[in-house]
Amino acid sequence: MTILISCKNEKKETNPLVIEYQEKGIEFQMQNKTDSAIFYFKKALEIDPTDIPTYESLVKTYWWNQQPELALGILESVPTEIQKTNSILTLKGMTLEKMDKLNQAMDLYKTAFEQSPKIRYENEENLMEYIGYLTLQTVIGEKQKAIAELDRLKSKKLTESEKQYVNSIEPYIRNYKGGGYNSIFGNEN
């Protein structure tokens, strides 16, 4: 299952070389060549040290290597201008969860949610962002509000692909029983 972390639109124009290195890193990730993946993700960050998708890929690679401490080190050294973004706070929380520090992680999730503007469904283009918002809302203890929002969403005229996406995510939110962001999708490793 894809990990949804972004609740806030943090997009910007990306340098083509960053994209190239990011893609090479992902290729190596898929081949289970994590050292090479890490190398390319770090090269991408040398070019653009504020590229959040590259941080996400690098951090996940450390998770897969069972090295959450290295992931946390990366997240603690991000440039000041992105330290408090929802994506970085959520990644840091998920990393802390992997280090059995759920209380600290939950504090970060609450901060990320509180600073996030309320996201409303507009159309297919912001559906993932909206679902990310509802997922974070669920994790911080507002599951019933998230379910009510999902029910409202399902009553709208959605495209077939939107319906499929919402229906694939809905059980995770409805069945969430606590335990942090990682447990909502079973990303506990």
Short mmCIF file of N, CA and C in Angstrom, two decimals:
data_model
loop_
_atom_site.label_atom_id
_atom_site.label_comp_id
_atom_site.label_asym_id
_atom_site.label_seq_id
_atom_site.Cartn_x
_atom_site.Cartn_y
_atom_site.Cartn_z
N MET A 1 0.84 -1.18 0.00
CA MET A 1 0.00 0.00 0.00
C MET A 1 0.88 1.24 0.00
N THR A 2 0.52 2.19 -0.79
CA THR A 2 1.23 3.46 -0.84
C THR A 2 1.07 4.19 0.48
N ILE A 3 2.13 4.76 0.95
CA ILE A 3 2.07 5.55 2.17
C ILE A 3 1.66 6.96 1.79
N LEU A 4 0.60 7.42 2.38
CA LEU A 4 0.13 8.78 2.14
C LEU A 4 0.70 9.67 3.22
N ILE A 5 1.50 10.64 2.84
CA ILE A 5 2.03 11.48 3.90
C ILE A 5 1.71 12.94 3.72
N SER A 6 1.51 13.37 2.53
CA SER A 6 1.36 14.80 2.32
C SER A 6 -0.07 15.25 2.50
N CYS A 7 -0.26 16.17 3.41
CA CYS A 7 -1.58 16.76 3.59
C CYS A 7 -1.62 18.15 3.02
N LYS A 8 -0.49 18.68 2.71
CA LYS A 8 -0.39 20.06 2.25
C LYS A 8 0.32 20.04 0.90
N ASN A 9 -0.18 20.81 -0.01
CA ASN A 9 0.44 20.87 -1.33
C ASN A 9 1.79 21.56 -1.21
N GLU A 10 2.86 20.79 -1.31
CA GLU A 10 4.21 21.32 -1.15
C GLU A 10 4.98 21.19 -2.47
N LYS A 11 4.27 21.29 -3.57
CA LYS A 11 4.88 21.10 -4.89
C LYS A 11 5.61 22.35 -5.34
N LYS A 12 6.65 22.13 -6.13
CA LYS A 12 7.37 23.23 -6.76
C LYS A 12 8.02 22.68 -8.02
N GLU A 13 8.56 23.56 -8.82
CA GLU A 13 9.26 23.15 -10.05
C GLU A 13 10.51 22.36 -9.66
N THR A 14 10.69 21.19 -10.25
CA THR A 14 11.82 20.33 -9.90
C THR A 14 12.87 20.36 -11.00
N ASN A 15 14.12 20.48 -10.60
CA ASN A 15 15.27 20.46 -11.50
C ASN A 15 15.29 19.10 -12.23
N PRO A 16 15.45 19.10 -13.56
CA PRO A 16 15.46 17.84 -14.32
C PRO A 16 16.53 16.84 -13.86
N LEU A 17 17.69 17.35 -13.41
CA LEU A 17 18.74 16.45 -12.94
C LEU A 17 18.33 15.78 -11.62
N VAL A 18 17.59 16.51 -10.79
CA VAL A 18 17.06 15.92 -9.55
C VAL A 18 16.10 14.79 -9.91
N ILE A 19 15.26 15.02 -10.89
CA ILE A 19 14.32 13.99 -11.33
C ILE A 19 15.08 12.77 -11.86
N GLU A 20 16.11 13.02 -12.65
CA GLU A 20 16.91 11.91 -13.19
C GLU A 20 17.54 11.07 -12.07
N TYR A 21 18.16 11.75 -11.09
CA TYR A 21 18.78 11.03 -9.97
C TYR A 21 17.73 10.32 -9.12
N GLN A 22 16.60 10.98 -8.92
CA GLN A 22 15.50 10.37 -8.16
C GLN A 22 15.04 9.08 -8.86
N GLU A 23 14.86 9.15 -10.18
CA GLU A 23 14.43 7.97 -10.94
C GLU A 23 15.46 6.85 -10.87
N LYS A 24 16.75 7.20 -10.97
CA LYS A 24 17.81 6.17 -10.85
C LYS A 24 17.78 5.54 -9.47
N GLY A 25 17.59 6.37 -8.46
CA GLY A 25 17.50 5.85 -7.10
C GLY A 25 16.35 4.88 -6.95
N ILE A 26 15.21 5.22 -7.51
CA ILE A 26 14.04 4.35 -7.43
C ILE A 26 14.29 3.04 -8.19
N GLU A 27 14.95 3.14 -9.34
CA GLU A 27 15.30 1.92 -10.08
C GLU A 27 16.13 0.98 -9.22
N PHE A 28 17.16 1.55 -8.56
CA PHE A 28 18.01 0.73 -7.71
C PHE A 28 17.24 0.20 -6.50
N GLN A 29 16.33 1.01 -5.98
CA GLN A 29 15.47 0.57 -4.87
C GLN A 29 14.70 -0.68 -5.28
N MET A 30 14.10 -0.63 -6.47
CA MET A 30 13.29 -1.74 -6.97
C MET A 30 14.13 -3.00 -7.21
N GLN A 31 15.42 -2.81 -7.46
CA GLN A 31 16.32 -3.95 -7.67
C GLN A 31 16.94 -4.41 -6.35
N ASN A 32 16.51 -3.79 -5.26
CA ASN A 32 17.04 -4.11 -3.93
C ASN A 32 18.52 -3.76 -3.79
N LYS A 33 18.97 -2.78 -4.55
CA LYS A 33 20.35 -2.29 -4.47
C LYS A 33 20.31 -0.97 -3.70
N THR A 34 20.12 -1.11 -2.40
CA THR A 34 19.84 0.07 -1.58
C THR A 34 21.03 1.02 -1.48
N ASP A 35 22.25 0.51 -1.47
CA ASP A 35 23.42 1.41 -1.40
C ASP A 35 23.46 2.33 -2.62
N SER A 36 23.18 1.79 -3.79
CA SER A 36 23.15 2.60 -5.00
C SER A 36 21.98 3.57 -4.98
N ALA A 37 20.83 3.12 -4.48
CA ALA A 37 19.66 4.00 -4.37
C ALA A 37 19.99 5.18 -3.47
N ILE A 38 20.57 4.90 -2.32
CA ILE A 38 20.94 5.96 -1.37
C ILE A 38 21.91 6.94 -2.02
N PHE A 39 22.87 6.43 -2.77
CA PHE A 39 23.85 7.27 -3.46
C PHE A 39 23.14 8.28 -4.37
N TYR A 40 22.20 7.80 -5.18
CA TYR A 40 21.51 8.69 -6.13
C TYR A 40 20.55 9.65 -5.43
N PHE A 41 19.89 9.20 -4.38
CA PHE A 41 19.02 10.12 -3.65
C PHE A 41 19.85 11.25 -3.03
N LYS A 42 21.01 10.89 -2.50
CA LYS A 42 21.88 11.93 -1.90
C LYS A 42 22.42 12.87 -2.97
N LYS A 43 22.72 12.35 -4.16
CA LYS A 43 23.16 13.22 -5.26
C LYS A 43 22.05 14.21 -5.63
N ALA A 44 20.83 13.73 -5.67
CA ALA A 44 19.70 14.61 -5.97
C ALA A 44 19.59 15.71 -4.91
N LEU A 45 19.79 15.35 -3.65
CA LEU A 45 19.69 16.33 -2.57
C LEU A 45 20.85 17.32 -2.57
N GLU A 46 21.98 16.94 -3.14
CA GLU A 46 23.09 17.90 -3.28
C GLU A 46 22.68 19.02 -4.24
N ILE A 47 21.90 18.68 -5.25
CA ILE A 47 21.43 19.66 -6.22
C ILE A 47 20.29 20.49 -5.63
N ASP A 48 19.34 19.82 -5.01
CA ASP A 48 18.20 20.53 -4.41
C ASP A 48 17.94 19.97 -3.02
N PRO A 49 18.54 20.59 -2.01
CA PRO A 49 18.39 20.08 -0.64
C PRO A 49 17.00 20.32 -0.04
N THR A 50 16.06 20.84 -0.83
CA THR A 50 14.69 21.05 -0.33
C THR A 50 13.68 20.17 -1.05
N ASP A 51 14.14 19.18 -1.81
CA ASP A 51 13.23 18.32 -2.57
C ASP A 51 12.62 17.24 -1.67
N ILE A 52 11.41 17.47 -1.24
CA ILE A 52 10.75 16.58 -0.29
C ILE A 52 10.55 15.16 -0.84
N PRO A 53 10.14 14.98 -2.10
CA PRO A 53 10.01 13.60 -2.59
C PRO A 53 11.32 12.80 -2.52
N THR A 54 12.45 13.47 -2.71
CA THR A 54 13.72 12.76 -2.59
C THR A 54 13.99 12.37 -1.14
N TYR A 55 13.67 13.26 -0.21
CA TYR A 55 13.81 12.90 1.20
C TYR A 55 12.94 11.69 1.53
N GLU A 56 11.70 11.70 1.02
CA GLU A 56 10.81 10.58 1.28
C GLU A 56 11.41 9.28 0.76
N SER A 57 11.94 9.30 -0.45
CA SER A 57 12.54 8.09 -1.03
C SER A 57 13.76 7.64 -0.23
N LEU A 58 14.60 8.58 0.16
CA LEU A 58 15.80 8.24 0.93
C LEU A 58 15.42 7.66 2.29
N VAL A 59 14.50 8.29 2.97
CA VAL A 59 14.07 7.83 4.29
C VAL A 59 13.46 6.43 4.19
N LYS A 60 12.62 6.20 3.20
CA LYS A 60 12.01 4.88 3.04
C LYS A 60 13.07 3.81 2.76
N THR A 61 14.12 4.18 2.04
CA THR A 61 15.20 3.23 1.77
C THR A 61 15.88 2.84 3.08
N TYR A 62 16.12 3.81 3.94
CA TYR A 62 16.69 3.48 5.25
C TYR A 62 15.74 2.61 6.07
N TRP A 63 14.43 2.87 5.97
CA TRP A 63 13.48 2.03 6.69
C TRP A 63 13.60 0.58 6.22
N TRP A 64 13.61 0.40 4.89
CA TRP A 64 13.68 -0.95 4.33
C TRP A 64 14.97 -1.66 4.74
N ASN A 65 16.01 -0.87 4.99
CA ASN A 65 17.30 -1.41 5.45
C ASN A 65 17.31 -1.61 6.96
N GLN A 66 16.18 -1.37 7.61
CA GLN A 66 16.09 -1.46 9.07
C GLN A 66 17.07 -0.49 9.74
N GLN A 67 17.16 0.73 9.18
CA GLN A 67 18.06 1.75 9.71
C GLN A 67 17.31 3.05 10.01
N PRO A 68 16.31 2.98 10.90
CA PRO A 68 15.54 4.20 11.18
C PRO A 68 16.39 5.32 11.80
N GLU A 69 17.44 4.95 12.50
CA GLU A 69 18.30 5.98 13.10
C GLU A 69 18.95 6.84 12.01
N LEU A 70 19.37 6.21 10.91
CA LEU A 70 19.95 6.97 9.80
C LEU A 70 18.89 7.83 9.13
N ALA A 71 17.69 7.30 9.02
CA ALA A 71 16.58 8.08 8.45
C ALA A 71 16.30 9.30 9.31
N LEU A 72 16.28 9.11 10.61
CA LEU A 72 16.03 10.23 11.52
C LEU A 72 17.14 11.27 11.42
N GLY A 73 18.37 10.82 11.28
CA GLY A 73 19.49 11.75 11.12
C GLY A 73 19.33 12.62 9.88
N ILE A 74 18.87 12.01 8.80
CA ILE A 74 18.62 12.76 7.56
C ILE A 74 17.53 13.79 7.80
N LEU A 75 16.45 13.37 8.43
CA LEU A 75 15.30 14.26 8.65
C LEU A 75 15.63 15.40 9.62
N GLU A 76 16.53 15.14 10.54
CA GLU A 76 16.91 16.19 11.49
C GLU A 76 17.88 17.19 10.88
N SER A 77 18.41 16.85 9.70
CA SER A 77 19.37 17.76 9.07
C SER A 77 18.81 18.46 7.83
N VAL A 78 17.49 18.36 7.61
CA VAL A 78 16.90 19.03 6.44
C VAL A 78 17.03 20.54 6.62
N PRO A 79 17.07 21.27 5.51
CA PRO A 79 17.16 22.73 5.59
C PRO A 79 15.99 23.34 6.38
N THR A 80 16.28 24.42 7.03
CA THR A 80 15.32 25.11 7.89
C THR A 80 13.99 25.35 7.21
N GLU A 81 14.00 25.74 5.93
CA GLU A 81 12.75 26.11 5.25
C GLU A 81 11.78 24.94 5.06
N ILE A 82 12.25 23.70 5.21
CA ILE A 82 11.32 22.58 5.07
C ILE A 82 11.17 21.76 6.35
N GLN A 83 11.85 22.15 7.42
CA GLN A 83 11.79 21.38 8.67
C GLN A 83 10.38 21.22 9.21
N LYS A 84 9.54 22.20 9.05
CA LYS A 84 8.20 22.18 9.65
C LYS A 84 7.09 21.87 8.64
N THR A 85 7.48 21.38 7.46
CA THR A 85 6.44 21.02 6.49
C THR A 85 5.74 19.75 6.97
N ASN A 86 4.51 19.60 6.57
CA ASN A 86 3.73 18.43 6.97
C ASN A 86 4.41 17.13 6.55
N SER A 87 4.97 17.11 5.36
CA SER A 87 5.61 15.89 4.87
C SER A 87 6.81 15.50 5.73
N ILE A 88 7.65 16.45 6.05
CA ILE A 88 8.84 16.16 6.86
C ILE A 88 8.42 15.78 8.27
N LEU A 89 7.47 16.50 8.86
CA LEU A 89 7.00 16.15 10.21
C LEU A 89 6.41 14.75 10.24
N THR A 90 5.65 14.40 9.20
CA THR A 90 5.03 13.08 9.16
C THR A 90 6.07 11.99 8.94
N LEU A 91 7.00 12.21 8.04
CA LEU A 91 8.09 11.24 7.84
C LEU A 91 8.89 11.04 9.12
N LYS A 92 9.15 12.13 9.81
CA LYS A 92 9.89 12.05 11.07
C LYS A 92 9.09 11.25 12.10
N GLY A 93 7.78 11.51 12.16
CA GLY A 93 6.93 10.75 13.07
C GLY A 93 6.93 9.27 12.74
N MET A 94 6.82 8.94 11.47
CA MET A 94 6.82 7.53 11.07
C MET A 94 8.15 6.87 11.41
N THR A 95 9.23 7.63 11.28
CA THR A 95 10.55 7.10 11.63
C THR A 95 10.64 6.86 13.13
N LEU A 96 10.14 7.81 13.92
CA LEU A 96 10.14 7.62 15.37
C LEU A 96 9.31 6.41 15.76
N GLU A 97 8.20 6.17 15.07
CA GLU A 97 7.41 4.97 15.34
C GLU A 97 8.25 3.72 15.14
N LYS A 98 9.04 3.71 14.09
CA LYS A 98 9.89 2.54 13.81
C LYS A 98 10.95 2.35 14.89
N MET A 99 11.19 3.41 15.66
CA MET A 99 12.15 3.35 16.76
C MET A 99 11.43 3.18 18.10
N ASP A 100 10.14 2.78 18.04
CA ASP A 100 9.31 2.56 19.23
C ASP A 100 9.14 3.81 20.08
N LYS A 101 9.00 4.96 19.42
CA LYS A 101 8.78 6.23 20.11
C LYS A 101 7.45 6.82 19.65
N LEU A 102 6.38 6.07 19.91
CA LEU A 102 5.05 6.44 19.42
C LEU A 102 4.58 7.78 19.97
N ASN A 103 4.82 8.07 21.23
CA ASN A 103 4.34 9.33 21.81
C ASN A 103 4.97 10.54 21.11
N GLN A 104 6.27 10.47 20.87
CA GLN A 104 6.93 11.57 20.15
C GLN A 104 6.38 11.69 18.73
N ALA A 105 6.14 10.54 18.10
CA ALA A 105 5.60 10.54 16.74
C ALA A 105 4.22 11.19 16.73
N MET A 106 3.37 10.83 17.67
CA MET A 106 2.02 11.38 17.71
C MET A 106 2.04 12.90 17.90
N ASP A 107 2.99 13.40 18.68
CA ASP A 107 3.13 14.85 18.84
C ASP A 107 3.43 15.52 17.50
N LEU A 108 4.29 14.90 16.70
CA LEU A 108 4.61 15.45 15.38
C LEU A 108 3.39 15.40 14.45
N TYR A 109 2.63 14.31 14.50
CA TYR A 109 1.44 14.21 13.66
C TYR A 109 0.43 15.29 14.03
N LYS A 110 0.26 15.51 15.32
CA LYS A 110 -0.68 16.55 15.76
C LYS A 110 -0.23 17.93 15.28
N THR A 111 1.08 18.20 15.37
CA THR A 111 1.61 19.48 14.88
C THR A 111 1.34 19.61 13.39
N ALA A 112 1.62 18.56 12.63
CA ALA A 112 1.41 18.59 11.18
C ALA A 112 -0.06 18.85 10.87
N PHE A 113 -0.95 18.18 11.58
CA PHE A 113 -2.38 18.35 11.31
C PHE A 113 -2.86 19.75 11.70
N GLU A 114 -2.42 20.22 12.85
CA GLU A 114 -2.86 21.54 13.32
C GLU A 114 -2.40 22.66 12.40
N GLN A 115 -1.22 22.52 11.82
CA GLN A 115 -0.72 23.59 10.96
C GLN A 115 -1.22 23.47 9.52
N SER A 116 -1.84 22.34 9.22
CA SER A 116 -2.34 22.12 7.87
C SER A 116 -3.66 22.87 7.68
N PRO A 117 -3.79 23.55 6.55
CA PRO A 117 -5.11 24.15 6.27
C PRO A 117 -6.11 23.02 6.05
N LYS A 118 -7.36 23.25 6.38
CA LYS A 118 -8.39 22.22 6.16
C LYS A 118 -8.51 21.97 4.66
N ILE A 119 -8.28 20.76 4.27
CA ILE A 119 -8.34 20.38 2.87
C ILE A 119 -9.76 19.93 2.55
N ARG A 120 -10.28 20.42 1.47
CA ARG A 120 -11.60 20.01 0.97
C ARG A 120 -11.40 19.33 -0.38
N TYR A 121 -12.22 18.36 -0.64
CA TYR A 121 -12.20 17.72 -1.96
C TYR A 121 -12.70 18.73 -2.98
N GLU A 122 -11.93 18.89 -4.05
CA GLU A 122 -12.34 19.78 -5.14
C GLU A 122 -12.62 18.99 -6.41
N ASN A 123 -11.67 18.12 -6.75
CA ASN A 123 -11.80 17.32 -7.96
C ASN A 123 -10.74 16.21 -7.91
N GLU A 124 -10.66 15.46 -8.98
CA GLU A 124 -9.73 14.33 -9.02
C GLU A 124 -8.28 14.75 -8.76
N GLU A 125 -7.94 15.98 -9.13
CA GLU A 125 -6.56 16.44 -8.98
C GLU A 125 -6.13 16.57 -7.52
N ASN A 126 -7.05 16.84 -6.61
CA ASN A 126 -6.63 16.97 -5.21
C ASN A 126 -7.13 15.82 -4.34
N LEU A 127 -7.60 14.75 -4.95
CA LEU A 127 -8.13 13.63 -4.18
C LEU A 127 -7.08 13.01 -3.27
N MET A 128 -5.89 12.76 -3.76
CA MET A 128 -4.85 12.15 -2.92
C MET A 128 -4.48 13.06 -1.75
N GLU A 129 -4.39 14.35 -2.02
CA GLU A 129 -4.09 15.31 -0.96
C GLU A 129 -5.20 15.28 0.10
N TYR A 130 -6.44 15.24 -0.35
CA TYR A 130 -7.59 15.20 0.55
C TYR A 130 -7.58 13.91 1.39
N ILE A 131 -7.33 12.79 0.76
CA ILE A 131 -7.28 11.51 1.48
C ILE A 131 -6.11 11.52 2.47
N GLY A 132 -4.98 12.12 2.09
CA GLY A 132 -3.85 12.26 3.01
C GLY A 132 -4.25 13.04 4.25
N TYR A 133 -5.02 14.09 4.04
CA TYR A 133 -5.52 14.91 5.15
C TYR A 133 -6.43 14.07 6.06
N LEU A 134 -7.34 13.31 5.45
CA LEU A 134 -8.26 12.48 6.24
C LEU A 134 -7.51 11.38 6.98
N THR A 135 -6.47 10.85 6.37
CA THR A 135 -5.67 9.81 7.01
C THR A 135 -4.98 10.38 8.26
N LEU A 136 -4.37 11.54 8.11
CA LEU A 136 -3.71 12.17 9.25
C LEU A 136 -4.74 12.53 10.33
N GLN A 137 -5.90 12.99 9.90
CA GLN A 137 -6.96 13.31 10.85
C GLN A 137 -7.34 12.06 11.66
N THR A 138 -7.38 10.93 10.99
CA THR A 138 -7.69 9.66 11.65
C THR A 138 -6.63 9.32 12.68
N VAL A 139 -5.38 9.42 12.28
CA VAL A 139 -4.26 9.05 13.15
C VAL A 139 -4.22 9.89 14.42
N ILE A 140 -4.56 11.16 14.31
CA ILE A 140 -4.47 12.02 15.50
C ILE A 140 -5.69 11.90 16.42
N GLY A 141 -6.61 11.01 16.08
CA GLY A 141 -7.72 10.75 16.99
C GLY A 141 -9.06 11.31 16.55
N GLU A 142 -9.15 11.79 15.33
CA GLU A 142 -10.42 12.33 14.84
C GLU A 142 -11.00 11.44 13.74
N LYS A 143 -11.00 10.14 14.02
CA LYS A 143 -11.45 9.14 13.06
C LYS A 143 -12.90 9.37 12.64
N GLN A 144 -13.79 9.67 13.57
CA GLN A 144 -15.20 9.84 13.22
C GLN A 144 -15.41 11.02 12.28
N LYS A 145 -14.67 12.08 12.46
CA LYS A 145 -14.76 13.22 11.54
C LYS A 145 -14.28 12.81 10.16
N ALA A 146 -13.19 12.04 10.11
CA ALA A 146 -12.66 11.58 8.83
C ALA A 146 -13.67 10.66 8.13
N ILE A 147 -14.31 9.78 8.88
CA ILE A 147 -15.31 8.88 8.30
C ILE A 147 -16.50 9.68 7.76
N ALA A 148 -16.92 10.69 8.50
CA ALA A 148 -18.03 11.54 8.04
C ALA A 148 -17.64 12.24 6.73
N GLU A 149 -16.41 12.70 6.64
CA GLU A 149 -15.92 13.33 5.41
C GLU A 149 -15.90 12.32 4.27
N LEU A 150 -15.45 11.10 4.55
CA LEU A 150 -15.44 10.05 3.52
C LEU A 150 -16.86 9.76 3.03
N ASP A 151 -17.79 9.70 3.96
CA ASP A 151 -19.19 9.45 3.57
C ASP A 151 -19.71 10.58 2.69
N ARG A 152 -19.38 11.82 3.04
CA ARG A 152 -19.78 12.96 2.19
C ARG A 152 -19.15 12.86 0.81
N LEU A 153 -17.88 12.48 0.80
CA LEU A 153 -17.16 12.33 -0.47
C LEU A 153 -17.83 11.27 -1.34
N LYS A 154 -18.18 10.15 -0.75
CA LYS A 154 -18.78 9.06 -1.51
C LYS A 154 -20.16 9.43 -2.05
N SER A 155 -20.82 10.42 -1.46
CA SER A 155 -22.13 10.84 -1.95
C SER A 155 -22.02 11.78 -3.15
N LYS A 156 -20.81 12.22 -3.47
CA LYS A 156 -20.60 13.11 -4.62
C LYS A 156 -20.50 12.28 -5.90
N LYS A 157 -20.62 12.96 -7.01
CA LYS A 157 -20.46 12.30 -8.31
C LYS A 157 -18.96 12.18 -8.58
N LEU A 158 -18.42 10.99 -8.37
CA LEU A 158 -17.00 10.73 -8.55
C LEU A 158 -16.76 9.96 -9.84
N THR A 159 -15.56 10.12 -10.39
CA THR A 159 -15.18 9.30 -11.55
C THR A 159 -14.98 7.87 -11.07
N GLU A 160 -14.93 6.95 -11.99
CA GLU A 160 -14.73 5.55 -11.63
C GLU A 160 -13.39 5.36 -10.91
N SER A 161 -12.35 6.01 -11.38
CA SER A 161 -11.04 5.86 -10.72
C SER A 161 -11.05 6.48 -9.32
N GLU A 162 -11.78 7.58 -9.14
CA GLU A 162 -11.90 8.17 -7.80
C GLU A 162 -12.62 7.20 -6.86
N LYS A 163 -13.70 6.61 -7.35
CA LYS A 163 -14.44 5.65 -6.53
C LYS A 163 -13.54 4.48 -6.10
N GLN A 164 -12.78 3.96 -7.06
CA GLN A 164 -11.88 2.85 -6.75
C GLN A 164 -10.85 3.24 -5.70
N TYR A 165 -10.28 4.42 -5.85
CA TYR A 165 -9.27 4.88 -4.90
C TYR A 165 -9.88 5.05 -3.50
N VAL A 166 -11.02 5.73 -3.42
CA VAL A 166 -11.69 5.96 -2.13
C VAL A 166 -12.06 4.61 -1.51
N ASN A 167 -12.60 3.70 -2.31
CA ASN A 167 -12.99 2.39 -1.78
C ASN A 167 -11.79 1.57 -1.32
N SER A 168 -10.62 1.80 -1.91
CA SER A 168 -9.42 1.07 -1.47
C SER A 168 -8.87 1.61 -0.16
N ILE A 169 -9.07 2.88 0.10
CA ILE A 169 -8.54 3.52 1.31
C ILE A 169 -9.52 3.44 2.48
N GLU A 170 -10.80 3.50 2.18
CA GLU A 170 -11.83 3.57 3.22
C GLU A 170 -11.69 2.51 4.32
N PRO A 171 -11.47 1.23 3.99
CA PRO A 171 -11.36 0.24 5.07
C PRO A 171 -10.21 0.51 6.04
N TYR A 172 -9.14 1.07 5.55
CA TYR A 172 -8.01 1.37 6.42
C TYR A 172 -8.39 2.42 7.46
N ILE A 173 -9.13 3.42 7.02
CA ILE A 173 -9.56 4.47 7.95
C ILE A 173 -10.64 3.93 8.89
N ARG A 174 -11.62 3.24 8.35
CA ARG A 174 -12.70 2.71 9.20
C ARG A 174 -12.19 1.71 10.23
N ASN A 175 -11.19 0.92 9.88
CA ASN A 175 -10.69 -0.14 10.76
C ASN A 175 -9.52 0.29 11.64
N TYR A 176 -9.10 1.53 11.53
CA TYR A 176 -7.96 2.00 12.32
C TYR A 176 -8.32 1.97 13.80
N LYS A 177 -7.43 1.38 14.60
CA LYS A 177 -7.67 1.24 16.04
C LYS A 177 -6.57 1.90 16.86
N GLY A 178 -5.84 2.80 16.25
CA GLY A 178 -4.76 3.47 16.98
C GLY A 178 -3.42 2.82 16.68
N GLY A 179 -2.40 3.41 17.24
CA GLY A 179 -1.07 2.84 17.06
C GLY A 179 -0.20 3.63 16.12
N GLY A 180 -0.65 4.78 15.68
CA GLY A 180 0.19 5.63 14.84
C GLY A 180 -0.04 5.46 13.36
N TYR A 181 0.69 6.26 12.63
CA TYR A 181 0.54 6.30 11.17
C TYR A 181 0.95 4.99 10.53
N ASN A 182 2.03 4.40 11.01
CA ASN A 182 2.51 3.16 10.39
C ASN A 182 1.49 2.04 10.48
N SER A 183 0.72 2.00 11.56
CA SER A 183 -0.22 0.89 11.72
C SER A 183 -1.47 1.04 10.85
N ILE A 184 -1.75 2.25 10.37
CA ILE A 184 -2.97 2.42 9.58
C ILE A 184 -2.90 1.62 8.27
N PHE A 185 -1.73 1.52 7.69
CA PHE A 185 -1.58 0.75 6.44
C PHE A 185 -0.73 -0.50 6.64
N GLY A 186 -0.38 -0.80 7.87
CA GLY A 186 0.44 -1.99 8.11
C GLY A 186 1.87 -1.81 7.67
N ASN A 187 2.39 -0.58 7.74
CA ASN A 187 3.77 -0.29 7.33
C ASN A 187 4.69 -0.32 8.54
N GLU A 188 4.59 -1.34 9.33
CA GLU A 188 5.31 -1.35 10.60
C GLU A 188 6.74 -1.81 10.47
N ASN A 189 7.15 -2.32 9.35
CA ASN A 189 8.56 -2.74 9.18
C ASN A 189 9.40 -1.60 8.68
#
